[in-house]
Amino acid sequence: QKEVEQDPGPLSVPEGAIVSLNCTYSNSAFQYFMWYRQYSRKGPELLMYTYSSGNKEDGRFTAQVDKSSKYISLFIRDSQPSDSATYLCARVRIQGAQKLVFGQGTRLTINP
Amino acid sequence: SQTIHQWPATLVQPVGSPLSLECTVEGTSNPNLYWYRQAAGRGLQLLFYSIGIDQISSEVPQNLSASRPQDRQFILSSKKLLLSDSGFYLCAWSAGGSYSNQPQHFGDGTRLSIL
C-alpha cells in the first residue's frame, strides 16, 4: 500500500462549483500535511500546511484532516478557471531531515 | 524573501552524455535542499536531500549523483545518461534544522529529454 494515495482524476467542474480533492494515507506517524498546486511546466506551489485534525481555511481554500480515518481533503470554493492545475497532497515524514511523501496528484480543470 | 533558481529550464541530451543541473537558493542560510524527479502523470520521487555542505543522502539507487559545494547550491549530475533518466527534475528547499517540519518550496524545474 502506498503511503499517500490520491485519485489522479482528471476532474472537470464548471466555474463557481465547490471542488473536493482527497487523499488517504497509511502511516500514522509524523502527521503534518500539505497541499501543493502545480501548473503545467512549473514547480509545485505550497497552498496549505496543516498539522492537527479539523479544518484550516485560507481564502477560498479549506484543508481538512481526519486522523481517525486517515483522510485529508482540500476544498475550493467559488472555483475559477485559474484554479485549473494539478493538486498534490503530501505528508511530512521526518527522519533526520524533513521529507515529504507525495500523492500522485489530481488534475483539475475548471470550465468557464 | 527567499527565492530558488533552477537551470536550465529545458534540456535535450543524447544517451551516454554527462549531465549537470544546478539549483541555487537566495535569502536564507543553511537550508535543507532536495532533488526530486517527476515522471509524466506521477507524483514526486525524492532523489537526494542535504542538510548541509557535503552532507547528502540518496533515497534511491540510480544513475545520478548530487553535490552541495556551497551552502545554497545543489547540483545534480550524471556521468552517462540513460533513456530512463528522462523526466522533470525539481529542486526544493526548506528551513534548516535536522528535525524541521517546515514546508518545502520548489523551483520551476528542468525538463530533461534523453534521445
JSON list of C-alpha atoms in Angstrom, two decimals:
[
{"chain": "A", "resi": 1, "resn": "GLN", "atom": "CA", "xyz": [0.00, 0.00, 0.00]},
{"chain": "A", "resi": 2, "resn": "LYS", "atom": "CA", "xyz": [1.32, 3.43, -0.95]},
{"chain": "A", "resi": 3, "resn": "GLU", "atom": "CA", "xyz": [1.96, 5.83, 1.94]},
{"chain": "A", "resi": 4, "resn": "VAL", "atom": "CA", "xyz": [-0.21, 8.50, 0.31]},
{"chain": "A", "resi": 5, "resn": "GLU", "atom": "CA", "xyz": [-2.90, 7.70, -2.23]},
{"chain": "A", "resi": 6, "resn": "GLN", "atom": "CA", "xyz": [-4.67, 10.22, -4.40]},
{"chain": "A", "resi": 7, "resn": "ASP", "atom": "CA", "xyz": [-7.16, 9.83, -7.21]},
{"chain": "A", "resi": 8, "resn": "PRO", "atom": "CA", "xyz": [-5.34, 11.10, -10.34]},
{"chain": "A", "resi": 9, "resn": "GLY", "atom": "CA", "xyz": [-8.56, 12.27, -11.99]},
{"chain": "A", "resi": 10, "resn": "PRO", "atom": "CA", "xyz": [-8.88, 14.10, -14.29]},
{"chain": "A", "resi": 11, "resn": "LEU", "atom": "CA", "xyz": [-11.58, 16.11, -12.59]},
{"chain": "A", "resi": 12, "resn": "SER", "atom": "CA", "xyz": [-13.57, 18.67, -14.58]},
{"chain": "A", "resi": 13, "resn": "VAL", "atom": "CA", "xyz": [-16.10, 21.04, -12.99]},
{"chain": "A", "resi": 14, "resn": "PRO", "atom": "CA", "xyz": [-17.90, 24.25, -14.04]},
{"chain": "A", "resi": 15, "resn": "GLU", "atom": "CA", "xyz": [-16.72, 27.63, -12.84]},
{"chain": "A", "resi": 16, "resn": "GLY", "atom": "CA", "xyz": [-18.14, 28.55, -9.45]},
{"chain": "A", "resi": 17, "resn": "ALA", "atom": "CA", "xyz": [-18.52, 24.97, -8.25]},
{"chain": "A", "resi": 18, "resn": "ILE", "atom": "CA", "xyz": [-17.13, 23.69, -4.97]},
{"chain": "A", "resi": 19, "resn": "VAL", "atom": "CA", "xyz": [-14.26, 21.30, -5.60]},
{"chain": "A", "resi": 20, "resn": "SER", "atom": "CA", "xyz": [-13.32, 18.49, -3.24]},
{"chain": "A", "resi": 21, "resn": "LEU", "atom": "CA", "xyz": [-9.90, 16.85, -3.57]},
{"chain": "A", "resi": 22, "resn": "ASN", "atom": "CA", "xyz": [-8.99, 13.92, -1.36]},
{"chain": "A", "resi": 23, "resn": "CYS", "atom": "CA", "xyz": [-6.07, 11.80, -0.21]},
{"chain": "A", "resi": 24, "resn": "THR", "atom": "CA", "xyz": [-5.67, 8.87, 2.12]},
{"chain": "A", "resi": 25, "resn": "TYR", "atom": "CA", "xyz": [-2.52, 7.93, 3.99]},
{"chain": "A", "resi": 26, "resn": "SER", "atom": "CA", "xyz": [-1.37, 4.73, 5.60]},
{"chain": "A", "resi": 27, "resn": "ASN", "atom": "CA", "xyz": [1.24, 5.68, 8.20]},
{"chain": "A", "resi": 28, "resn": "SER", "atom": "CA", "xyz": [0.09, 7.48, 11.33]},
{"chain": "A", "resi": 29, "resn": "ALA", "atom": "CA", "xyz": [3.49, 8.84, 12.34]},
{"chain": "A", "resi": 30, "resn": "PHE", "atom": "CA", "xyz": [4.55, 12.46, 11.77]},
{"chain": "A", "resi": 31, "resn": "GLN", "atom": "CA", "xyz": [1.21, 13.98, 10.92]},
{"chain": "A", "resi": 32, "resn": "TYR", "atom": "CA", "xyz": [1.99, 17.18, 9.09]},
{"chain": "A", "resi": 33, "resn": "PHE", "atom": "CA", "xyz": [0.15, 17.53, 5.80]},
{"chain": "A", "resi": 34, "resn": "MET", "atom": "CA", "xyz": [0.49, 19.84, 2.85]},
{"chain": "A", "resi": 35, "resn": "TRP", "atom": "CA", "xyz": [-1.34, 20.68, -0.33]},
{"chain": "A", "resi": 36, "resn": "TYR", "atom": "CA", "xyz": [0.55, 21.92, -3.36]},
{"chain": "A", "resi": 37, "resn": "ARG", "atom": "CA", "xyz": [-0.74, 23.33, -6.62]},
{"chain": "A", "resi": 38, "resn": "GLN", "atom": "CA", "xyz": [1.25, 22.69, -9.78]},
{"chain": "A", "resi": 39, "resn": "TYR", "atom": "CA", "xyz": [0.62, 24.45, -13.05]},
{"chain": "A", "resi": 40, "resn": "SER", "atom": "CA", "xyz": [1.81, 22.85, -16.27]},
{"chain": "A", "resi": 41, "resn": "ARG", "atom": "CA", "xyz": [5.58, 23.02, -16.68]},
{"chain": "A", "resi": 42, "resn": "LYS", "atom": "CA", "xyz": [6.04, 24.69, -13.30]},
{"chain": "A", "resi": 43, "resn": "GLY", "atom": "CA", "xyz": [7.18, 23.57, -9.87]},
{"chain": "A", "resi": 44, "resn": "PRO", "atom": "CA", "xyz": [4.65, 22.83, -7.12]},
{"chain": "A", "resi": 45, "resn": "GLU", "atom": "CA", "xyz": [3.49, 25.83, -5.10]},
{"chain": "A", "resi": 46, "resn": "LEU", "atom": "CA", "xyz": [2.56, 25.44, -1.43]},
{"chain": "A", "resi": 47, "resn": "LEU", "atom": "CA", "xyz": [-1.14, 26.09, -0.81]},
{"chain": "A", "resi": 48, "resn": "MET", "atom": "CA", "xyz": [-1.90, 24.79, 2.66]},
{"chain": "A", "resi": 49, "resn": "TYR", "atom": "CA", "xyz": [0.04, 23.32, 5.57]},
{"chain": "A", "resi": 50, "resn": "THR", "atom": "CA", "xyz": [-1.76, 21.63, 8.46]},
{"chain": "A", "resi": 51, "resn": "TYR", "atom": "CA", "xyz": [-0.91, 19.58, 11.50]},
{"chain": "A", "resi": 52, "resn": "SER", "atom": "CA", "xyz": [-3.92, 18.95, 13.67]},
{"chain": "A", "resi": 53, "resn": "SER", "atom": "CA", "xyz": [-7.21, 17.39, 12.82]},
{"chain": "A", "resi": 54, "resn": "GLY", "atom": "CA", "xyz": [-10.02, 19.67, 11.76]},
{"chain": "A", "resi": 55, "resn": "ASN", "atom": "CA", "xyz": [-10.20, 22.48, 9.25]},
{"chain": "A", "resi": 56, "resn": "LYS", "atom": "CA", "xyz": [-7.82, 25.22, 8.20]},
{"chain": "A", "resi": 57, "resn": "GLU", "atom": "CA", "xyz": [-9.11, 27.97, 5.97]},
{"chain": "A", "resi": 58, "resn": "ASP", "atom": "CA", "xyz": [-7.24, 30.39, 3.67]},
{"chain": "A", "resi": 59, "resn": "GLY", "atom": "CA", "xyz": [-9.43, 32.45, 1.38]},
{"chain": "A", "resi": 60, "resn": "ARG", "atom": "CA", "xyz": [-11.31, 30.14, -0.95]},
{"chain": "A", "resi": 61, "resn": "PHE", "atom": "CA", "xyz": [-9.30, 27.11, 0.18]},
{"chain": "A", "resi": 62, "resn": "THR", "atom": "CA", "xyz": [-10.03, 24.84, 3.14]},
{"chain": "A", "resi": 63, "resn": "ALA", "atom": "CA", "xyz": [-7.84, 21.94, 4.20]},
{"chain": "A", "resi": 64, "resn": "GLN", "atom": "CA", "xyz": [-9.38, 19.23, 6.33]},
{"chain": "A", "resi": 65, "resn": "VAL", "atom": "CA", "xyz": [-7.62, 16.44, 8.21]},
{"chain": "A", "resi": 66, "resn": "ASP", "atom": "CA", "xyz": [-9.40, 13.45, 9.67]},
{"chain": "A", "resi": 67, "resn": "LYS", "atom": "CA", "xyz": [-6.80, 11.43, 11.53]},
{"chain": "A", "resi": 68, "resn": "SER", "atom": "CA", "xyz": [-9.26, 8.77, 12.64]},
{"chain": "A", "resi": 69, "resn": "SER", "atom": "CA", "xyz": [-9.94, 7.77, 9.05]},
{"chain": "A", "resi": 70, "resn": "LYS", "atom": "CA", "xyz": [-6.50, 8.86, 7.73]},
{"chain": "A", "resi": 71, "resn": "TYR", "atom": "CA", "xyz": [-8.15, 11.14, 5.22]},
{"chain": "A", "resi": 72, "resn": "ILE", "atom": "CA", "xyz": [-7.10, 14.61, 4.08]},
{"chain": "A", "resi": 73, "resn": "SER", "atom": "CA", "xyz": [-9.13, 16.91, 1.87]},
{"chain": "A", "resi": 74, "resn": "LEU", "atom": "CA", "xyz": [-8.83, 20.22, 0.07]},
{"chain": "A", "resi": 75, "resn": "PHE", "atom": "CA", "xyz": [-11.96, 22.20, -0.72]},
{"chain": "A", "resi": 76, "resn": "ILE", "atom": "CA", "xyz": [-12.00, 25.04, -3.23]},
{"chain": "A", "resi": 77, "resn": "ARG", "atom": "CA", "xyz": [-14.99, 27.38, -3.08]},
{"chain": "A", "resi": 78, "resn": "ASP", "atom": "CA", "xyz": [-16.13, 29.55, -5.97]},
{"chain": "A", "resi": 79, "resn": "SER", "atom": "CA", "xyz": [-13.71, 27.77, -8.29]},
{"chain": "A", "resi": 80, "resn": "GLN", "atom": "CA", "xyz": [-12.10, 29.83, -11.04]},
{"chain": "A", "resi": 81, "resn": "PRO", "atom": "CA", "xyz": [-10.52, 28.82, -14.37]},
{"chain": "A", "resi": 82, "resn": "SER", "atom": "CA", "xyz": [-7.20, 29.94, -12.85]},
{"chain": "A", "resi": 83, "resn": "ASP", "atom": "CA", "xyz": [-7.56, 27.10, -10.34]},
{"chain": "A", "resi": 84, "resn": "SER", "atom": "CA", "xyz": [-7.05, 24.62, -13.19]},
{"chain": "A", "resi": 85, "resn": "ALA", "atom": "CA", "xyz": [-3.89, 22.75, -12.22]},
{"chain": "A", "resi": 86, "resn": "THR", "atom": "CA", "xyz": [-2.65, 19.53, -10.69]},
{"chain": "A", "resi": 87, "resn": "TYR", "atom": "CA", "xyz": [-3.11, 19.36, -6.91]},
{"chain": "A", "resi": 88, "resn": "LEU", "atom": "CA", "xyz": [-0.67, 17.28, -4.88]},
{"chain": "A", "resi": 89, "resn": "CYS", "atom": "CA", "xyz": [-1.15, 16.21, -1.31]},
{"chain": "A", "resi": 90, "resn": "ALA", "atom": "CA", "xyz": [1.89, 15.40, 0.80]},
{"chain": "A", "resi": 91, "resn": "ARG", "atom": "CA", "xyz": [2.65, 14.06, 4.22]},
{"chain": "A", "resi": 92, "resn": "VAL", "atom": "CA", "xyz": [5.72, 15.01, 6.16]},
{"chain": "A", "resi": 93, "resn": "ARG", "atom": "CA", "xyz": [7.99, 12.20, 7.23]},
{"chain": "A", "resi": 94, "resn": "ILE", "atom": "CA", "xyz": [10.79, 13.46, 9.43]},
{"chain": "A", "resi": 95, "resn": "GLN", "atom": "CA", "xyz": [13.87, 11.30, 9.57]},
{"chain": "A", "resi": 96, "resn": "GLY", "atom": "CA", "xyz": [16.91, 13.46, 10.19]},
{"chain": "A", "resi": 97, "resn": "ALA", "atom": "CA", "xyz": [15.77, 15.91, 7.55]},
{"chain": "A", "resi": 98, "resn": "GLN", "atom": "CA", "xyz": [12.26, 16.78, 6.69]},
{"chain": "A", "resi": 99, "resn": "LYS", "atom": "CA", "xyz": [11.00, 14.55, 3.89]},
{"chain": "A", "resi": 100, "resn": "LEU", "atom": "CA", "xyz": [7.72, 14.66, 2.06]},
{"chain": "A", "resi": 101, "resn": "VAL", "atom": "CA", "xyz": [5.76, 11.73, 0.70]},
{"chain": "A", "resi": 102, "resn": "PHE", "atom": "CA", "xyz": [3.57, 12.85, -2.20]},
{"chain": "A", "resi": 103, "resn": "GLY", "atom": "CA", "xyz": [0.37, 11.56, -3.66]},
{"chain": "A", "resi": 104, "resn": "GLN", "atom": "CA", "xyz": [0.14, 11.07, -7.40]},
{"chain": "A", "resi": 105, "resn": "GLY", "atom": "CA", "xyz": [-1.67, 14.38, -7.90]},
{"chain": "A", "resi": 106, "resn": "THR", "atom": "CA", "xyz": [-5.19, 15.16, -9.15]},
{"chain": "A", "resi": 107, "resn": "ARG", "atom": "CA", "xyz": [-5.52, 17.05, -12.40]},
{"chain": "A", "resi": 108, "resn": "LEU", "atom": "CA", "xyz": [-8.31, 19.62, -12.09]},
{"chain": "A", "resi": 109, "resn": "THR", "atom": "CA", "xyz": [-9.94, 21.64, -14.86]},
{"chain": "A", "resi": 110, "resn": "ILE", "atom": "CA", "xyz": [-12.39, 24.47, -14.15]},
{"chain": "A", "resi": 111, "resn": "ASN", "atom": "CA", "xyz": [-14.55, 25.16, -17.19]},
{"chain": "A", "resi": 112, "resn": "PRO", "atom": "CA", "xyz": [-15.71, 28.77, -17.78]},
{"chain": "B", "resi": 1, "resn": "SER", "atom": "CA", "xyz": [12.29, 36.97, 0.69]},
{"chain": "B", "resi": 2, "resn": "GLN", "atom": "CA", "xyz": [13.64, 33.62, -0.35]},
{"chain": "B", "resi": 3, "resn": "THR", "atom": "CA", "xyz": [13.92, 32.55, -3.97]},
{"chain": "B", "resi": 4, "resn": "ILE", "atom": "CA", "xyz": [15.06, 29.39, -5.67]},
{"chain": "B", "resi": 5, "resn": "HIS", "atom": "CA", "xyz": [16.54, 29.20, -9.14]},
{"chain": "B", "resi": 6, "resn": "GLN", "atom": "CA", "xyz": [16.98, 26.19, -11.37]},
{"chain": "B", "resi": 7, "resn": "TRP", "atom": "CA", "xyz": [18.59, 25.99, -14.76]},
{"chain": "B", "resi": 8, "resn": "PRO", "atom": "CA", "xyz": [18.34, 25.14, -17.49]},
{"chain": "B", "resi": 9, "resn": "ALA", "atom": "CA", "xyz": [14.56, 25.05, -17.87]},
{"chain": "B", "resi": 10, "resn": "THR", "atom": "CA", "xyz": [14.73, 22.55, -20.72]},
{"chain": "B", "resi": 11, "resn": "LEU", "atom": "CA", "xyz": [17.49, 20.19, -21.77]},
{"chain": "B", "resi": 12, "resn": "VAL", "atom": "CA", "xyz": [17.80, 17.61, -24.53]},
{"chain": "B", "resi": 13, "resn": "GLN", "atom": "CA", "xyz": [20.73, 15.24, -24.20]},
{"chain": "B", "resi": 14, "resn": "PRO", "atom": "CA", "xyz": [21.88, 12.12, -26.05]},
{"chain": "B", "resi": 15, "resn": "VAL", "atom": "CA", "xyz": [22.14, 8.79, -24.28]},
{"chain": "B", "resi": 16, "resn": "GLY", "atom": "CA", "xyz": [25.56, 8.37, -22.68]},
{"chain": "B", "resi": 17, "resn": "SER", "atom": "CA", "xyz": [26.26, 12.07, -22.31]},
{"chain": "B", "resi": 18, "resn": "PRO", "atom": "CA", "xyz": [27.00, 13.72, -18.94]},
{"chain": "B", "resi": 19, "resn": "LEU", "atom": "CA", "xyz": [24.55, 15.87, -17.00]},
{"chain": "B", "resi": 20, "resn": "SER", "atom": "CA", "xyz": [24.78, 18.80, -14.66]},
{"chain": "B", "resi": 21, "resn": "LEU", "atom": "CA", "xyz": [21.71, 20.59, -13.30]},
{"chain": "B", "resi": 22, "resn": "GLU", "atom": "CA", "xyz": [22.15, 23.46, -10.91]},
{"chain": "B", "resi": 23, "resn": "CYS", "atom": "CA", "xyz": [19.96, 24.88, -8.19]},
{"chain": "B", "resi": 24, "resn": "THR", "atom": "CA", "xyz": [20.63, 27.91, -6.01]},
{"chain": "B", "resi": 25, "resn": "VAL", "atom": "CA", "xyz": [18.66, 29.43, -3.15]},
{"chain": "B", "resi": 26, "resn": "GLU", "atom": "CA", "xyz": [18.74, 33.07, -2.10]},
{"chain": "B", "resi": 27, "resn": "GLY", "atom": "CA", "xyz": [17.56, 34.82, 1.02]},
{"chain": "B", "resi": 28, "resn": "THR", "atom": "CA", "xyz": [18.16, 32.06, 3.57]},
{"chain": "B", "resi": 29, "resn": "SER", "atom": "CA", "xyz": [21.07, 30.33, 5.26]},
{"chain": "B", "resi": 30, "resn": "ASN", "atom": "CA", "xyz": [21.72, 26.65, 5.91]},
{"chain": "B", "resi": 31, "resn": "PRO", "atom": "CA", "xyz": [18.62, 25.41, 4.12]},
{"chain": "B", "resi": 32, "resn": "ASN", "atom": "CA", "xyz": [17.73, 21.77, 3.64]},
{"chain": "B", "resi": 33, "resn": "LEU", "atom": "CA", "xyz": [17.94, 21.06, -0.09]},
{"chain": "B", "resi": 34, "resn": "TYR", "atom": "CA", "xyz": [16.22, 18.39, -2.16]},
{"chain": "B", "resi": 35, "resn": "TRP", "atom": "CA", "xyz": [16.21, 16.94, -5.66]},
{"chain": "B", "resi": 36, "resn": "TYR", "atom": "CA", "xyz": [13.03, 15.29, -6.96]},
{"chain": "B", "resi": 37, "resn": "ARG", "atom": "CA", "xyz": [12.07, 13.65, -10.22]},
{"chain": "B", "resi": 38, "resn": "GLN", "atom": "CA", "xyz": [8.53, 13.74, -11.53]},
{"chain": "B", "resi": 39, "resn": "ALA", "atom": "CA", "xyz": [7.58, 11.30, -14.27]},
{"chain": "B", "resi": 40, "resn": "ALA", "atom": "CA", "xyz": [4.66, 12.18, -16.50]},
{"chain": "B", "resi": 41, "resn": "GLY", "atom": "CA", "xyz": [1.34, 11.77, -14.66]},
{"chain": "B", "resi": 42, "resn": "ARG", "atom": "CA", "xyz": [3.05, 10.65, -11.48]},
{"chain": "B", "resi": 43, "resn": "GLY", "atom": "CA", "xyz": [3.91, 12.11, -8.12]},
{"chain": "B", "resi": 44, "resn": "LEU", "atom": "CA", "xyz": [7.26, 13.35, -7.00]},
{"chain": "B", "resi": 45, "resn": "GLN", "atom": "CA", "xyz": [10.04, 10.93, -6.19]},
{"chain": "B", "resi": 46, "resn": "LEU", "atom": "CA", "xyz": [12.71, 12.16, -3.79]},
{"chain": "B", "resi": 47, "resn": "LEU", "atom": "CA", "xyz": [16.18, 11.50, -5.20]},
{"chain": "B", "resi": 48, "resn": "PHE", "atom": "CA", "xyz": [18.56, 13.29, -2.82]},
{"chain": "B", "resi": 49, "resn": "TYR", "atom": "CA", "xyz": [18.41, 15.52, 0.21]},
{"chain": "B", "resi": 50, "resn": "SER", "atom": "CA", "xyz": [21.04, 17.54, 2.01]},
{"chain": "B", "resi": 51, "resn": "ILE", "atom": "CA", "xyz": [21.09, 19.13, 5.45]},
{"chain": "B", "resi": 52, "resn": "GLY", "atom": "CA", "xyz": [24.45, 20.84, 4.96]},
{"chain": "B", "resi": 53, "resn": "ILE", "atom": "CA", "xyz": [27.54, 21.25, 2.78]},
{"chain": "B", "resi": 54, "resn": "ASP", "atom": "CA", "xyz": [28.86, 17.86, 1.71]},
{"chain": "B", "resi": 55, "resn": "GLN", "atom": "CA", "xyz": [26.06, 16.15, 3.67]},
{"chain": "B", "resi": 56, "resn": "ILE", "atom": "CA", "xyz": [23.98, 14.36, 1.07]},
{"chain": "B", "resi": 57, "resn": "SER", "atom": "CA", "xyz": [21.73, 11.35, 1.34]},
{"chain": "B", "resi": 58, "resn": "SER", "atom": "CA", "xyz": [20.42, 9.29, -1.53]},
{"chain": "B", "resi": 59, "resn": "GLU", "atom": "CA", "xyz": [16.90, 7.95, -1.43]},
{"chain": "B", "resi": 60, "resn": "VAL", "atom": "CA", "xyz": [17.00, 5.53, -4.33]},
{"chain": "B", "resi": 61, "resn": "PRO", "atom": "CA", "xyz": [19.83, 3.76, -6.16]},
{"chain": "B", "resi": 62, "resn": "GLN", "atom": "CA", "xyz": [20.23, 5.28, -9.59]},
{"chain": "B", "resi": 63, "resn": "ASN", "atom": "CA", "xyz": [22.46, 6.65, -12.27]},
{"chain": "B", "resi": 64, "resn": "LEU", "atom": "CA", "xyz": [22.58, 10.09, -10.68]},
{"chain": "B", "resi": 65, "resn": "SER", "atom": "CA", "xyz": [24.62, 11.83, -8.00]},
{"chain": "B", "resi": 66, "resn": "ALA", "atom": "CA", "xyz": [24.30, 15.10, -6.11]},
{"chain": "B", "resi": 67, "resn": "SER", "atom": "CA", "xyz": [26.75, 17.55, -4.64]},
{"chain": "B", "resi": 68, "resn": "ARG", "atom": "CA", "xyz": [26.49, 20.62, -2.46]},
{"chain": "B", "resi": 69, "resn": "PRO", "atom": "CA", "xyz": [29.68, 22.63, -2.87]},
{"chain": "B", "resi": 70, "resn": "GLN", "atom": "CA", "xyz": [28.26, 25.73, -1.19]},
{"chain": "B", "resi": 71, "resn": "ASP", "atom": "CA", "xyz": [25.58, 26.33, 1.44]},
{"chain": "B", "resi": 72, "resn": "ARG", "atom": "CA", "xyz": [22.91, 27.39, -1.05]},
{"chain": "B", "resi": 73, "resn": "GLN", "atom": "CA", "xyz": [23.98, 25.49, -4.16]},
{"chain": "B", "resi": 74, "resn": "PHE", "atom": "CA", "xyz": [22.83, 22.00, -5.05]},
{"chain": "B", "resi": 75, "resn": "ILE", "atom": "CA", "xyz": [23.94, 20.16, -8.18]},
{"chain": "B", "resi": 76, "resn": "LEU", "atom": "CA", "xyz": [22.52, 17.04, -9.78]},
{"chain": "B", "resi": 77, "resn": "SER", "atom": "CA", "xyz": [24.91, 15.13, -12.03]},
{"chain": "B", "resi": 78, "resn": "SER", "atom": "CA", "xyz": [25.35, 12.05, -14.10]},
{"chain": "B", "resi": 79, "resn": "LYS", "atom": "CA", "xyz": [28.40, 10.68, -15.90]},
{"chain": "B", "resi": 80, "resn": "LYS", "atom": "CA", "xyz": [26.37, 8.79, -18.51]},
{"chain": "B", "resi": 81, "resn": "LEU", "atom": "CA", "xyz": [22.68, 9.43, -19.07]},
{"chain": "B", "resi": 82, "resn": "LEU", "atom": "CA", "xyz": [20.22, 6.62, -19.69]},
{"chain": "B", "resi": 83, "resn": "LEU", "atom": "CA", "xyz": [16.91, 6.82, -21.53]},
{"chain": "B", "resi": 84, "resn": "SER", "atom": "CA", "xyz": [15.19, 6.19, -18.20]},
{"chain": "B", "resi": 85, "resn": "ASP", "atom": "CA", "xyz": [16.67, 9.42, -16.80]},
{"chain": "B", "resi": 86, "resn": "SER", "atom": "CA", "xyz": [14.17, 11.46, -18.81]},
{"chain": "B", "resi": 87, "resn": "GLY", "atom": "CA", "xyz": [11.79, 13.43, -16.65]},
{"chain": "B", "resi": 88, "resn": "PHE", "atom": "CA", "xyz": [11.02, 16.66, -14.85]},
{"chain": "B", "resi": 89, "resn": "TYR", "atom": "CA", "xyz": [13.63, 17.44, -12.20]},
{"chain": "B", "resi": 90, "resn": "LEU", "atom": "CA", "xyz": [12.72, 19.69, -9.33]},
{"chain": "B", "resi": 91, "resn": "CYS", "atom": "CA", "xyz": [14.87, 21.28, -6.69]},
{"chain": "B", "resi": 92, "resn": "ALA", "atom": "CA", "xyz": [13.35, 22.34, -3.36]},
{"chain": "B", "resi": 93, "resn": "TRP", "atom": "CA", "xyz": [14.44, 23.95, -0.12]},
{"chain": "B", "resi": 94, "resn": "SER", "atom": "CA", "xyz": [13.11, 24.09, 3.41]},
{"chain": "B", "resi": 95, "resn": "ALA", "atom": "CA", "xyz": [14.25, 25.88, 6.52]},
{"chain": "B", "resi": 96, "resn": "GLY", "atom": "CA", "xyz": [17.25, 24.15, 8.04]},
{"chain": "B", "resi": 97, "resn": "GLY", "atom": "CA", "xyz": [17.44, 22.05, 11.15]},
{"chain": "B", "resi": 98, "resn": "SER", "atom": "CA", "xyz": [17.62, 18.28, 11.48]},
{"chain": "B", "resi": 99, "resn": "TYR", "atom": "CA", "xyz": [14.08, 17.96, 12.78]},
{"chain": "B", "resi": 100, "resn": "SER", "atom": "CA", "xyz": [12.47, 20.81, 10.98]},
{"chain": "B", "resi": 101, "resn": "ASN", "atom": "CA", "xyz": [8.86, 20.38, 9.96]},
{"chain": "B", "resi": 102, "resn": "GLN", "atom": "CA", "xyz": [8.85, 23.39, 7.71]},
{"chain": "B", "resi": 103, "resn": "PRO", "atom": "CA", "xyz": [7.26, 23.14, 4.26]},
{"chain": "B", "resi": 104, "resn": "GLN", "atom": "CA", "xyz": [9.33, 22.73, 1.15]},
{"chain": "B", "resi": 105, "resn": "HIS", "atom": "CA", "xyz": [9.44, 25.31, -1.62]},
{"chain": "B", "resi": 106, "resn": "PHE", "atom": "CA", "xyz": [10.12, 24.30, -5.18]},
{"chain": "B", "resi": 107, "resn": "GLY", "atom": "CA", "xyz": [11.89, 25.76, -8.18]},
{"chain": "B", "resi": 108, "resn": "ASP", "atom": "CA", "xyz": [10.33, 25.66, -11.62]},
{"chain": "B", "resi": 109, "resn": "GLY", "atom": "CA", "xyz": [12.18, 22.55, -12.65]},
{"chain": "B", "resi": 110, "resn": "THR", "atom": "CA", "xyz": [14.23, 21.27, -15.57]},
{"chain": "B", "resi": 111, "resn": "ARG", "atom": "CA", "xyz": [12.55, 19.19, -18.22]},
{"chain": "B", "resi": 112, "resn": "LEU", "atom": "CA", "xyz": [15.13, 16.64, -19.35]},
{"chain": "B", "resi": 113, "resn": "SER", "atom": "CA", "xyz": [14.68, 14.61, -22.52]},
{"chain": "B", "resi": 114, "resn": "ILE", "atom": "CA", "xyz": [17.12, 11.87, -23.40]},
{"chain": "B", "resi": 115, "resn": "LEU", "atom": "CA", "xyz": [17.38, 10.89, -27.07]}
]
